[in-house]
């Protein structure tokens, strides 16, 4: 009987489609697995406190609309004023995934810490997906050909409406001229809860999606 042999290319290390560790380690793994050109410099277009890069030796340019976080570039990632074309090997994007949570003091701190300061009401169809197309246009502009876009997207329930933000993002990335290459599910220890809601009724609220896009018409290297 002939035994099947698994042929593994030299240096090949597979990546799991489900991730239980932290974002920083996952980003490093994604850079090593998907990058087909040098992944640096990296633009983190929603830097906040830079939690992704704690202990990372990567060359990261920080951008945030909120000057409170002291990013290198204080700016709107839907405009990226002054950022040159084709400057980055990777763009990382972790946009707000909920709208403002209320007016009391603790909610305000939550809003600032997680960037939940962007309008998300009836006019926006109770969704933040309207942020994606202008950002995607800029991400494509500032990325080198074949550069990577790594986006962390969490589906949301807003005003009792369940939104499929990660599907919106993938469709819009495709429309913007990216190739959507892959999707990794990152699991939290439990669903997000807050002072406004203490139970979550959708299983997918326990995880977020990392979407891997290439600035190219094809995904293969
Ligand atoms: C979810 S937080 C990012 C957290 C960050 N990845 C971390 O690990 O520390 C979202 C950030 O996006 C920023 N932001 C929201 N809209 C933006 C925009 N249009 N342009 C740039 N930054 C924006 C917010 O100020 C907030 O700091």
JSON list of C-alpha atoms and ligand atoms in Angstrom, two decimals, residues 23 27 44-54 63-67 69 73-79 92-97 111-118 131 135 152 210, ligand 1:
[
{"chain": "A", "resi": 23, "resn": "UNK", "atom": "CA", "xyz": [-4.04, 41.16, 17.83]},
{"chain": "A", "resi": 27, "resn": "UNK", "atom": "CA", "xyz": [-0.67, 40.94, 12.84]},
{"chain": "A", "resi": 44, "resn": "UNK", "atom": "CA", "xyz": [-1.74, 52.29, 11.25]},
{"chain": "A", "resi": 45, "resn": "UNK", "atom": "CA", "xyz": [-4.64, 54.48, 10.11]},
{"chain": "A", "resi": 46, "resn": "UNK", "atom": "CA", "xyz": [-6.62, 54.19, 13.40]},
{"chain": "A", "resi": 47, "resn": "UNK", "atom": "CA", "xyz": [-3.78, 54.18, 15.93]},
{"chain": "A", "resi": 48, "resn": "UNK", "atom": "CA", "xyz": [-5.55, 55.15, 19.19]},
{"chain": "A", "resi": 49, "resn": "UNK", "atom": "CA", "xyz": [-3.17, 53.94, 21.94]},
{"chain": "A", "resi": 50, "resn": "UNK", "atom": "CA", "xyz": [-1.20, 51.72, 19.55]},
{"chain": "A", "resi": 51, "resn": "UNK", "atom": "CA", "xyz": [-2.09, 48.54, 21.44]},
{"chain": "A", "resi": 52, "resn": "UNK", "atom": "CA", "xyz": [-1.27, 46.46, 18.34]},
{"chain": "A", "resi": 53, "resn": "UNK", "atom": "CA", "xyz": [2.40, 47.42, 18.41]},
{"chain": "A", "resi": 54, "resn": "UNK", "atom": "CA", "xyz": [3.41, 46.95, 22.05]},
{"chain": "A", "resi": 63, "resn": "UNK", "atom": "CA", "xyz": [-2.46, 58.17, 12.22]},
{"chain": "A", "resi": 64, "resn": "UNK", "atom": "CA", "xyz": [-5.54, 59.08, 14.24]},
{"chain": "A", "resi": 65, "resn": "UNK", "atom": "CA", "xyz": [-8.19, 61.73, 13.93]},
{"chain": "A", "resi": 66, "resn": "UNK", "atom": "CA", "xyz": [-8.01, 62.37, 17.68]},
{"chain": "A", "resi": 67, "resn": "UNK", "atom": "CA", "xyz": [-4.94, 64.45, 18.67]},
{"chain": "A", "resi": 69, "resn": "UNK", "atom": "CA", "xyz": [-3.41, 59.99, 21.24]},
{"chain": "A", "resi": 73, "resn": "UNK", "atom": "CA", "xyz": [-0.20, 62.15, 11.70]},
{"chain": "A", "resi": 74, "resn": "UNK", "atom": "CA", "xyz": [-3.31, 63.77, 13.17]},
{"chain": "A", "resi": 75, "resn": "UNK", "atom": "CA", "xyz": [-5.77, 63.33, 10.36]},
{"chain": "A", "resi": 76, "resn": "UNK", "atom": "CA", "xyz": [-8.85, 61.80, 8.86]},
{"chain": "A", "resi": 77, "resn": "UNK", "atom": "CA", "xyz": [-8.05, 58.48, 7.18]},
{"chain": "A", "resi": 78, "resn": "UNK", "atom": "CA", "xyz": [-10.77, 59.24, 4.62]},
{"chain": "A", "resi": 79, "resn": "UNK", "atom": "CA", "xyz": [-8.63, 62.11, 3.35]},
{"chain": "A", "resi": 92, "resn": "UNK", "atom": "CA", "xyz": [-3.71, 48.52, 9.20]},
{"chain": "A", "resi": 93, "resn": "UNK", "atom": "CA", "xyz": [-7.29, 49.60, 9.95]},
{"chain": "A", "resi": 94, "resn": "UNK", "atom": "CA", "xyz": [-9.31, 49.11, 13.14]},
{"chain": "A", "resi": 95, "resn": "UNK", "atom": "CA", "xyz": [-12.25, 51.51, 12.83]},
{"chain": "A", "resi": 96, "resn": "UNK", "atom": "CA", "xyz": [-14.87, 52.18, 15.49]},
{"chain": "A", "resi": 97, "resn": "UNK", "atom": "CA", "xyz": [-17.46, 49.41, 15.48]},
{"chain": "A", "resi": 111, "resn": "UNK", "atom": "CA", "xyz": [-16.31, 56.24, 23.54]},
{"chain": "A", "resi": 112, "resn": "UNK", "atom": "CA", "xyz": [-12.88, 57.91, 23.54]},
{"chain": "A", "resi": 113, "resn": "UNK", "atom": "CA", "xyz": [-10.92, 54.74, 24.31]},
{"chain": "A", "resi": 114, "resn": "UNK", "atom": "CA", "xyz": [-12.56, 52.86, 21.47]},
{"chain": "A", "resi": 115, "resn": "UNK", "atom": "CA", "xyz": [-13.10, 55.73, 19.06]},
{"chain": "A", "resi": 116, "resn": "UNK", "atom": "CA", "xyz": [-16.87, 55.40, 19.35]},
{"chain": "A", "resi": 117, "resn": "UNK", "atom": "CA", "xyz": [-17.38, 59.04, 18.57]},
{"chain": "A", "resi": 118, "resn": "UNK", "atom": "CA", "xyz": [-18.62, 58.81, 14.97]},
{"chain": "A", "resi": 131, "resn": "UNK", "atom": "CA", "xyz": [-16.75, 55.14, 6.71]},
{"chain": "A", "resi": 135, "resn": "UNK", "atom": "CA", "xyz": [-10.93, 55.17, 3.59]},
{"chain": "A", "resi": 152, "resn": "UNK", "atom": "CA", "xyz": [-10.18, 44.42, 11.91]},
{"chain": "A", "resi": 210, "resn": "UNK", "atom": "CA", "xyz": [-9.49, 40.25, 10.31]},
{"chain": "B", "resi": 1, "resn": "LIG", "atom": "C1", "xyz": [-11.08, 51.00, 17.78]},
{"chain": "B", "resi": 1, "resn": "LIG", "atom": "S1", "xyz": [-9.98, 52.35, 17.97]},
{"chain": "B", "resi": 1, "resn": "LIG", "atom": "C2", "xyz": [-8.43, 51.70, 17.44]},
{"chain": "B", "resi": 1, "resn": "LIG", "atom": "C3", "xyz": [-7.70, 50.96, 18.53]},
{"chain": "B", "resi": 1, "resn": "LIG", "atom": "C4", "xyz": [-6.27, 50.64, 18.16]},
{"chain": "B", "resi": 1, "resn": "LIG", "atom": "N1", "xyz": [-6.19, 49.68, 17.09]},
{"chain": "B", "resi": 1, "resn": "LIG", "atom": "C5", "xyz": [-5.51, 50.09, 19.35]},
{"chain": "B", "resi": 1, "resn": "LIG", "atom": "O1", "xyz": [-5.30, 48.87, 19.36]},
{"chain": "B", "resi": 1, "resn": "LIG", "atom": "O2", "xyz": [-5.14, 50.84, 20.24]},
{"chain": "B", "resi": 1, "resn": "LIG", "atom": "C6", "xyz": [-10.44, 53.38, 16.61]},
{"chain": "B", "resi": 1, "resn": "LIG", "atom": "C7", "xyz": [-9.61, 54.64, 16.47]},
{"chain": "B", "resi": 1, "resn": "LIG", "atom": "O3", "xyz": [-9.93, 55.21, 15.20]},
{"chain": "B", "resi": 1, "resn": "LIG", "atom": "C8", "xyz": [-9.90, 56.60, 15.31]},
{"chain": "B", "resi": 1, "resn": "LIG", "atom": "N2", "xyz": [-10.66, 57.16, 14.19]},
{"chain": "B", "resi": 1, "resn": "LIG", "atom": "C9", "xyz": [-12.01, 57.17, 14.02]},
{"chain": "B", "resi": 1, "resn": "LIG", "atom": "N3", "xyz": [-12.34, 57.73, 12.85]},
{"chain": "B", "resi": 1, "resn": "LIG", "atom": "C10", "xyz": [-11.17, 58.07, 12.25]},
{"chain": "B", "resi": 1, "resn": "LIG", "atom": "C11", "xyz": [-10.84, 58.69, 11.02]},
{"chain": "B", "resi": 1, "resn": "LIG", "atom": "N4", "xyz": [-11.80, 59.07, 10.14]},
{"chain": "B", "resi": 1, "resn": "LIG", "atom": "N5", "xyz": [-9.55, 58.89, 10.71]},
{"chain": "B", "resi": 1, "resn": "LIG", "atom": "C12", "xyz": [-8.57, 58.51, 11.57]},
{"chain": "B", "resi": 1, "resn": "LIG", "atom": "N6", "xyz": [-8.82, 57.93, 12.77]},
{"chain": "B", "resi": 1, "resn": "LIG", "atom": "C13", "xyz": [-10.10, 57.70, 13.10]},
{"chain": "B", "resi": 1, "resn": "LIG", "atom": "C14", "xyz": [-10.48, 56.90, 16.68]},
{"chain": "B", "resi": 1, "resn": "LIG", "atom": "O4", "xyz": [-10.09, 58.16, 17.17]},
{"chain": "B", "resi": 1, "resn": "LIG", "atom": "C15", "xyz": [-9.89, 55.72, 17.50]},
{"chain": "B", "resi": 1, "resn": "LIG", "atom": "O5", "xyz": [-8.73, 56.12, 18.16]}
]
